[in-house]
PDB file of C-alpha atoms in Angstrom:
ATOM      1  CA  MET A  14     -39.211-224.409  25.494  1.00  0.00           C
ATOM      2  CA  LYS A  15     -39.642-221.094  23.714  1.00  0.00           C
ATOM      3  CA  PRO A  16     -43.640-219.910  24.499  1.00  0.00           C
ATOM      4  CA  PHE A  17     -45.876-218.344  21.929  1.00  0.00           C
ATOM      5  CA  ASP A  18     -45.853-214.489  22.157  1.00  0.00           C
ATOM      6  CA  LEU A  19     -49.457-214.305  22.743  1.00  0.00           C
ATOM      7  CA  PRO A  20     -51.621-210.994  22.216  1.00  0.00           C
ATOM      8  CA  LYS A  21     -51.256-208.391  25.195  1.00  0.00           C
ATOM      9  CA  ASN A  22     -54.346-206.536  24.311  1.00  0.00           C
ATOM     10  CA  ASP A  23     -57.967-207.515  25.016  1.00  0.00           C
ATOM     11  CA  TRP A  24     -57.654-210.616  23.271  1.00  0.00           C
ATOM     12  CA  SER A  25     -56.460-211.884  26.614  1.00  0.00           C
ATOM     13  CA  LEU A  26     -59.990-212.570  27.532  1.00  0.00           C
ATOM     14  CA  PHE A  27     -59.995-215.631  25.203  1.00  0.00           C
ATOM     15  CA  PHE A  28     -56.358-216.497  25.416  1.00  0.00           C
ATOM     16  CA  ASN A  29     -56.377-216.744  29.155  1.00  0.00           C
ATOM     17  CA  LYS A  30     -59.036-219.253  29.384  1.00  0.00           C
ATOM     18  CA  LEU A  31     -57.908-222.509  30.819  1.00  0.00           C
ATOM     19  CA  GLU A  32     -59.049-224.528  27.836  1.00  0.00           C
ATOM     20  CA  ILE A  33     -57.194-222.387  25.410  1.00  0.00           C
ATOM     21  CA  LYS A  34     -54.186-222.541  27.238  1.00  0.00           C
ATOM     22  CA  SER A  35     -54.179-226.303  27.189  1.00  0.00           C
ATOM     23  CA  ILE A  36     -54.580-226.399  23.523  1.00  0.00           C
ATOM     24  CA  LEU A  37     -51.750-223.881  23.163  1.00  0.00           C
ATOM     25  CA  GLU A  38     -49.432-225.913  25.419  1.00  0.00           C
ATOM     26  CA  VAL A  39     -49.950-228.940  23.039  1.00  0.00           C
ATOM     27  CA  ILE A  40     -49.343-226.753  19.726  1.00  0.00           C
ATOM     28  CA  ASN A  41     -46.417-225.005  21.371  1.00  0.00           C
ATOM     29  CA  LYS A  42     -44.583-228.479  22.374  1.00  0.00           C
ATOM     30  CA  LYS A  43     -45.024-229.404  18.622  1.00  0.00           C
ATOM     31  CA  TYR A  44     -43.671-226.033  17.391  1.00  0.00           C
ATOM     32  CA  ASN A  45     -40.513-226.323  19.504  1.00  0.00           C
ATOM     33  CA  GLU A  46     -39.961-229.890  18.609  1.00  0.00           C
ATOM     34  CA  SER A  47     -40.091-228.647  14.817  1.00  0.00           C
ATOM     35  CA  ILE A  48     -37.656-225.540  15.490  1.00  0.00           C
ATOM     36  CA  ILE A  49     -35.209-228.041  17.285  1.00  0.00           C
ATOM     37  CA  ASN A  50     -35.360-230.710  14.694  1.00  0.00           C
ATOM     38  CA  GLY A  51     -33.825-227.992  12.294  1.00  0.00           C
ATOM     39  CA  ASN A  52     -37.267-227.108  10.471  1.00  0.00           C
ATOM     40  CA  ILE A  53     -38.100-223.831   8.996  1.00  0.00           C
ATOM     41  CA  VAL A  54     -41.555-222.500  10.236  1.00  0.00           C
ATOM     42  CA  TYR A  55     -43.428-219.584   8.818  1.00  0.00           C
ATOM     43  CA  PRO A  56     -44.422-217.114   9.779  1.00  0.00           C
ATOM     44  CA  LYS A  57     -41.757-215.640  11.859  1.00  0.00           C
ATOM     45  CA  HIS A  58     -42.250-216.280  15.638  1.00  0.00           C
ATOM     46  CA  GLU A  59     -43.317-212.883  16.509  1.00  0.00           C
ATOM     47  CA  ASP A  60     -46.145-212.732  13.718  1.00  0.00           C
ATOM     48  CA  ILE A  61     -47.808-216.210  14.609  1.00  0.00           C
ATOM     49  CA  PHE A  62     -50.435-214.270  16.541  1.00  0.00           C
ATOM     50  CA  ARG A  63     -50.313-210.790  14.543  1.00  0.00           C
ATOM     51  CA  ALA A  64     -53.765-210.982  13.367  1.00  0.00           C
ATOM     52  CA  PHE A  65     -54.882-210.501  16.704  1.00  0.00           C
ATOM     53  CA  ASN A  66     -52.161-207.973  17.715  1.00  0.00           C
ATOM     54  CA  LEU A  67     -53.280-205.719  14.951  1.00  0.00           C
ATOM     55  CA  CYS A  68     -56.985-206.368  15.299  1.00  0.00           C
ATOM     56  CA  GLU A  69     -58.135-206.041  18.859  1.00  0.00           C
ATOM     57  CA  LEU A  70     -61.377-207.912  19.880  1.00  0.00           C
ATOM     58  CA  GLN A  71     -63.206-204.500  20.630  1.00  0.00           C
ATOM     59  CA  LYS A  72     -62.649-203.100  17.375  1.00  0.00           C
ATOM     60  CA  THR A  73     -63.117-206.309  15.183  1.00  0.00           C
ATOM     61  CA  LYS A  74     -65.955-205.629  12.642  1.00  0.00           C
ATOM     62  CA  VAL A  75     -65.049-208.198  10.015  1.00  0.00           C
ATOM     63  CA  VAL A  76     -63.607-211.630   9.771  1.00  0.00           C
ATOM     64  CA  ILE A  77     -61.899-213.153   6.874  1.00  0.00           C
ATOM     65  CA  ILE A  78     -61.113-216.807   6.950  1.00  0.00           C
ATOM     66  CA  GLY A  79     -58.253-218.473   5.364  1.00  0.00           C
ATOM     67  CA  GLN A  80     -56.835-221.809   5.392  1.00  0.00           C
ATOM     68  CA  ASP A  81     -53.008-222.027   6.257  1.00  0.00           C
ATOM     69  CA  PRO A  82     -50.152-219.487   5.849  1.00  0.00           C
ATOM     70  CA  TYR A  83     -48.166-219.118   2.703  1.00  0.00           C
ATOM     71  CA  HIS A  84     -45.083-221.588   2.747  1.00  0.00           C
ATOM     72  CA  GLY A  85     -42.745-219.826   0.394  1.00  0.00           C
ATOM     73  CA  GLU A  86     -39.768-217.705   1.898  1.00  0.00           C
ATOM     74  CA  HIS A  87     -40.625-214.485   3.527  1.00  0.00           C
ATOM     75  CA  GLU A  88     -44.076-214.683   2.258  1.00  0.00           C
ATOM     76  CA  ALA A  89     -46.504-215.356   5.399  1.00  0.00           C
ATOM     77  CA  ASN A  90     -46.684-212.389   7.766  1.00  0.00           C
ATOM     78  CA  GLY A  91     -49.546-213.674  10.106  1.00  0.00           C
ATOM     79  CA  LEU A  92     -52.468-212.227   8.238  1.00  0.00           C
ATOM     80  CA  CYS A  93     -54.489-214.447   5.694  1.00  0.00           C
ATOM     81  CA  PHE A  94     -54.121-213.571   1.894  1.00  0.00           C
ATOM     82  CA  SER A  95     -51.388-211.064   3.016  1.00  0.00           C
ATOM     83  CA  VAL A  96     -47.832-211.110   2.311  1.00  0.00           C
ATOM     84  CA  ASN A  97     -44.833-208.887   3.258  1.00  0.00           C
ATOM     85  CA  GLN A  98     -44.416-205.715   1.061  1.00  0.00           C
ATOM     86  CA  ASN A  99     -41.959-206.281  -1.818  1.00  0.00           C
ATOM     87  CA  ILE A 100     -43.007-210.076  -2.058  1.00  0.00           C
ATOM     88  CA  LYS A 101     -44.501-210.991  -5.406  1.00  0.00           C
ATOM     89  CA  THR A 102     -48.222-210.874  -5.129  1.00  0.00           C
ATOM     90  CA  PRO A 103     -49.848-214.365  -4.964  1.00  0.00           C
ATOM     91  CA  PRO A 104     -52.585-214.989  -7.356  1.00  0.00           C
ATOM     92  CA  SER A 105     -55.374-214.960  -4.641  1.00  0.00           C
ATOM     93  CA  LEU A 106     -54.440-211.727  -3.603  1.00  0.00           C
ATOM     94  CA  GLN A 107     -54.367-210.398  -7.057  1.00  0.00           C
ATOM     95  CA  ASN A 108     -57.573-211.397  -7.637  1.00  0.00           C
ATOM     96  CA  ILE A 109     -58.834-209.743  -4.548  1.00  0.00           C
ATOM     97  CA  PHE A 110     -57.348-206.351  -5.418  1.00  0.00           C
ATOM     98  CA  LYS A 111     -58.979-206.915  -9.169  1.00  0.00           C
ATOM     99  CA  GLU A 112     -62.254-207.310  -7.504  1.00  0.00           C
ATOM    100  CA  LEU A 113     -61.546-204.157  -5.497  1.00  0.00           C
ATOM    101  CA  GLY A 114     -60.714-202.554  -8.745  1.00  0.00           C
ATOM    102  CA  TYR A 115     -57.195-201.851  -8.551  1.00  0.00           C
ATOM    103  CA  LYS A 116     -55.042-202.183 -11.586  1.00  0.00           C
ATOM    104  CA  ASN A 117     -52.076-204.098 -11.694  1.00  0.00           C
ATOM    105  CA  ASP A 118     -49.916-201.077 -11.835  1.00  0.00           C
ATOM    106  CA  LEU A 119     -51.603-199.521  -8.812  1.00  0.00           C
ATOM    107  CA  PHE A 120     -51.382-202.586  -6.568  1.00  0.00           C
ATOM    108  CA  SER A 121     -47.800-203.356  -7.353  1.00  0.00           C
ATOM    109  CA  LYS A 122     -46.521-199.682  -6.926  1.00  0.00           C
ATOM    110  CA  THR A 123     -48.970-198.305  -4.266  1.00  0.00           C
ATOM    111  CA  ARG A 124     -51.339-200.908  -2.879  1.00  0.00           C
ATOM    112  CA  SER A 125     -49.455-202.898  -0.318  1.00  0.00           C
ATOM    113  CA  THR A 126     -49.528-206.512  -0.261  1.00  0.00           C
ATOM    114  CA  ASP A 127     -49.170-206.368   3.421  1.00  0.00           C
ATOM    115  CA  LEU A 128     -52.921-205.907   4.534  1.00  0.00           C
ATOM    116  CA  SER A 129     -52.385-204.726   7.925  1.00  0.00           C
ATOM    117  CA  ASP A 130     -54.200-201.598   6.930  1.00  0.00           C
ATOM    118  CA  TRP A 131     -57.107-203.715   7.086  1.00  0.00           C
ATOM    119  CA  ALA A 132     -56.543-205.369  10.240  1.00  0.00           C
ATOM    120  CA  ASN A 133     -55.994-201.796  11.836  1.00  0.00           C
ATOM    121  CA  GLN A 134     -59.407-201.104  10.679  1.00  0.00           C
ATOM    122  CA  GLY A 135     -61.053-204.057  12.422  1.00  0.00           C
ATOM    123  CA  VAL A 136     -60.473-206.761   9.963  1.00  0.00           C
ATOM    124  CA  LEU A 137     -59.462-210.200  11.548  1.00  0.00           C
ATOM    125  CA  LEU A 138     -57.514-211.728   8.837  1.00  0.00           C
ATOM    126  CA  LEU A 139     -57.695-215.210  10.524  1.00  0.00           C
ATOM    127  CA  ASN A 140     -55.900-218.399   9.111  1.00  0.00           C
ATOM    128  CA  SER A 141     -57.415-221.583  10.345  1.00  0.00           C
ATOM    129  CA  VAL A 142     -53.790-222.854  10.940  1.00  0.00           C
ATOM    130  CA  LEU A 143     -51.367-220.383  12.145  1.00  0.00           C
ATOM    131  CA  THR A 144     -48.188-222.150  11.184  1.00  0.00           C
ATOM    132  CA  VAL A 145     -46.470-223.890   8.370  1.00  0.00           C
ATOM    133  CA  GLU A 146     -43.282-225.763   7.488  1.00  0.00           C
ATOM    134  CA  LYS A 147     -41.484-224.015   4.669  1.00  0.00           C
ATOM    135  CA  ASP A 148     -42.084-225.495   1.099  1.00  0.00           C
ATOM    136  CA  LYS A 149     -44.688-227.841   2.778  1.00  0.00           C
ATOM    137  CA  ALA A 150     -48.171-226.785   2.281  1.00  0.00           C
ATOM    138  CA  ALA A 151     -50.760-227.762   5.096  1.00  0.00           C
ATOM    139  CA  SER A 152     -47.781-229.349   6.974  1.00  0.00           C
ATOM    140  CA  HIS A 153     -49.110-228.176  10.471  1.00  0.00           C
ATOM    141  CA  GLN A 154     -52.769-229.056   9.990  1.00  0.00           C
ATOM    142  CA  SER A 155     -52.756-231.961  12.311  1.00  0.00           C
ATOM    143  CA  TRP A 156     -51.099-229.626  15.326  1.00  0.00           C
ATOM    144  CA  GLY A 157     -54.605-228.571  17.054  1.00  0.00           C
ATOM    145  CA  TRP A 158     -54.542-225.220  15.282  1.00  0.00           C
ATOM    146  CA  GLN A 159     -57.900-225.580  13.965  1.00  0.00           C
ATOM    147  CA  ILE A 160     -59.380-226.495  17.284  1.00  0.00           C
ATOM    148  CA  LEU A 161     -58.176-223.243  18.689  1.00  0.00           C
ATOM    149  CA  THR A 162     -59.257-221.083  15.891  1.00  0.00           C
ATOM    150  CA  ASP A 163     -62.829-222.898  15.612  1.00  0.00           C
ATOM    151  CA  LEU A 164     -63.065-221.475  19.152  1.00  0.00           C
ATOM    152  CA  VAL A 165     -61.999-218.151  18.121  1.00  0.00           C
ATOM    153  CA  ILE A 166     -64.834-217.953  15.648  1.00  0.00           C
ATOM    154  CA  GLN A 167     -67.524-219.244  18.104  1.00  0.00           C
ATOM    155  CA  PHE A 168     -66.155-216.507  20.617  1.00  0.00           C
ATOM    156  CA  LEU A 169     -66.461-213.967  18.413  1.00  0.00           C
ATOM    157  CA  SER A 170     -70.050-215.061  17.255  1.00  0.00           C
ATOM    158  CA  LYS A 171     -71.042-215.291  21.000  1.00  0.00           C
ATOM    159  CA  GLU A 172     -69.658-211.973  22.266  1.00  0.00           C
ATOM    160  CA  LYS A 173     -69.988-209.823  19.428  1.00  0.00           C
ATOM    161  CA  GLU A 174     -72.812-208.557  17.466  1.00  0.00           C
ATOM    162  CA  PHE A 175     -73.335-207.386  13.814  1.00  0.00           C
ATOM    163  CA  LEU A 176     -70.056-208.790  12.502  1.00  0.00           C
ATOM    164  CA  VAL A 177     -69.559-209.520   8.972  1.00  0.00           C
ATOM    165  CA  PHE A 178     -67.873-212.840   8.097  1.00  0.00           C
ATOM    166  CA  ILE A 179     -66.335-213.109   4.507  1.00  0.00           C
ATOM    167  CA  LEU A 180     -66.164-216.760   3.612  1.00  0.00           C
ATOM    168  CA  LEU A 181     -64.491-217.495   0.490  1.00  0.00           C
ATOM    169  CA  GLY A 182     -64.567-220.916  -0.866  1.00  0.00           C
ATOM    170  CA  ASN A 183     -65.467-224.336   0.504  1.00  0.00           C
ATOM    171  CA  TYR A 184     -62.948-224.432   3.403  1.00  0.00           C
ATOM    172  CA  ALA A 185     -64.055-221.202   4.748  1.00  0.00           C
ATOM    173  CA  GLN A 186     -67.539-222.016   4.200  1.00  0.00           C
ATOM    174  CA  SER A 187     -67.277-225.097   6.143  1.00  0.00           C
ATOM    175  CA  LYS A 188     -67.042-222.886   9.365  1.00  0.00           C
ATOM    176  CA  LYS A 189     -70.640-221.476   9.020  1.00  0.00           C
ATOM    177  CA  THR A 190     -72.034-223.846  11.629  1.00  0.00           C
ATOM    178  CA  LEU A 191     -69.755-222.031  14.119  1.00  0.00           C
ATOM    179  CA  ILE A 192     -71.520-218.586  13.566  1.00  0.00           C
ATOM    180  CA  ASP A 193     -74.866-217.412  14.782  1.00  0.00           C
ATOM    181  CA  ILE A 194     -76.630-215.987  11.667  1.00  0.00           C
ATOM    182  CA  THR A 195     -79.237-214.186  13.653  1.00  0.00           C
ATOM    183  CA  LYS A 196     -76.584-212.071  14.991  1.00  0.00           C
ATOM    184  CA  HIS A 197     -74.158-211.652  12.223  1.00  0.00           C
ATOM    185  CA  LYS A 198     -73.832-211.319   8.549  1.00  0.00           C
ATOM    186  CA  ILE A 199     -72.331-214.215   6.330  1.00  0.00           C
ATOM    187  CA  ILE A 200     -71.140-213.347   2.927  1.00  0.00           C
ATOM    188  CA  GLU A 201     -69.898-216.232   0.902  1.00  0.00           C
ATOM    189  CA  THR A 202     -68.641-216.945  -2.676  1.00  0.00           C
ATOM    190  CA  VAL A 203     -66.024-219.155  -4.255  1.00  0.00           C
ATOM    191  CA  HIS A 204     -62.384-218.921  -3.572  1.00  0.00           C
ATOM    192  CA  PRO A 205     -60.439-215.936  -5.152  1.00  0.00           C
ATOM    193  CA  SER A 206     -57.755-218.469  -6.683  1.00  0.00           C
ATOM    194  CA  PRO A 207     -57.267-218.533 -10.444  1.00  0.00           C
ATOM    195  CA  LEU A 208     -58.820-222.046 -10.518  1.00  0.00           C
ATOM    196  CA  SER A 209     -62.247-220.542  -9.177  1.00  0.00           C
ATOM    197  CA  ALA A 210     -62.212-216.772  -9.363  1.00  0.00           C
ATOM    198  CA  TYR A 211     -64.029-216.677 -12.706  1.00  0.00           C
ATOM    199  CA  ARG A 212     -66.790-218.775 -11.311  1.00  0.00           C
ATOM    200  CA  GLY A 213     -68.334-216.106  -9.243  1.00  0.00           C
ATOM    201  CA  PHE A 214     -65.578-214.197  -7.364  1.00  0.00           C
ATOM    202  CA  PHE A 215     -65.453-211.361  -9.708  1.00  0.00           C
ATOM    203  CA  GLY A 216     -68.429-209.261  -9.577  1.00  0.00           C
ATOM    204  CA  SER A 217     -69.222-210.994  -6.481  1.00  0.00           C
ATOM    205  CA  ASN A 218     -69.323-207.586  -4.646  1.00  0.00           C
ATOM    206  CA  VAL A 219     -68.356-209.186  -1.414  1.00  0.00           C
ATOM    207  CA  PHE A 220     -66.461-205.944  -0.074  1.00  0.00           C
ATOM    208  CA  VAL A 221     -69.252-203.701  -1.264  1.00  0.00           C
ATOM    209  CA  THR A 222     -71.951-205.876   0.504  1.00  0.00           C
ATOM    210  CA  CYS A 223     -69.699-205.910   3.694  1.00  0.00           C
ATOM    211  CA  ASN A 224     -69.354-202.113   3.808  1.00  0.00           C
ATOM    212  CA  GLU A 225     -73.152-201.838   3.197  1.00  0.00           C
ATOM    213  CA  TYR A 226     -73.953-204.072   6.533  1.00  0.00           C
ATOM    214  CA  LEU A 227     -71.475-202.241   8.442  1.00  0.00           C
ATOM    215  CA  ILE A 228     -73.220-198.847   7.467  1.00  0.00           C
ATOM    216  CA  GLN A 229     -76.572-200.200   8.157  1.00  0.00           C
ATOM    217  CA  ASN A 230     -75.413-201.212  11.634  1.00  0.00           C
ATOM    218  CA  GLN A 231     -73.715-197.628  12.390  1.00  0.00           C
ATOM    219  CA  LYS A 232     -70.338-199.085  12.002  1.00  0.00           C
ATOM    220  CA  GLU A 233     -67.723-197.076  10.035  1.00  0.00           C
ATOM    221  CA  PRO A 234     -67.090-199.014   6.787  1.00  0.00           C
ATOM    222  CA  ILE A 235     -63.701-200.559   5.650  1.00  0.00           C
ATOM    223  CA  ASN A 236     -61.311-198.390   3.544  1.00  0.00           C
ATOM    224  CA  TRP A 237     -60.303-201.495   1.426  1.00  0.00           C
TER     225      TRP A 237
END
């Protein structure tokens, strides 16, 4: 059985817990069975925990919660809302860039669709489900990933202070109960998808509000 490549940084404080190891053992078995059955799974094996590899626990300042990875070929790269460079920009990411003030010609030429620069600054781009079968949206939602990532959110809420949780849409907002609002800032608005972006995402200033909170709490703002 091919094991997962777990983070080798300070996230080991979380992933070495016996409870977490037990959850991952179950998921890893399902993952390997799927591969053996000839299914194509995204993201690549080495990118499943990329969000944690790039955004170390100690430097985490912001958490953005997505649902599950993109299921199109070569799209998913282990970071929510992010796709590999030279892949067509998904509509939700286009709308995120529009809210940030990027023009179409700018983000298509100079603004990478790979959001690893955010992760390197302390933004944990956390999908609730970390894998998906090719062309089958939400196909791994029964595997137990949500149990794991809910525990990630609770762990962050308990162990850290003055984090910003950006919750876009109803699904992400359902995670509010896992967060201690006396210690952290929750910023919520509608999802940036084309179906809802015009109902409150545009003009919400979520990224401005995030940086204001970080500055108020003596943290370096994110260069979005």
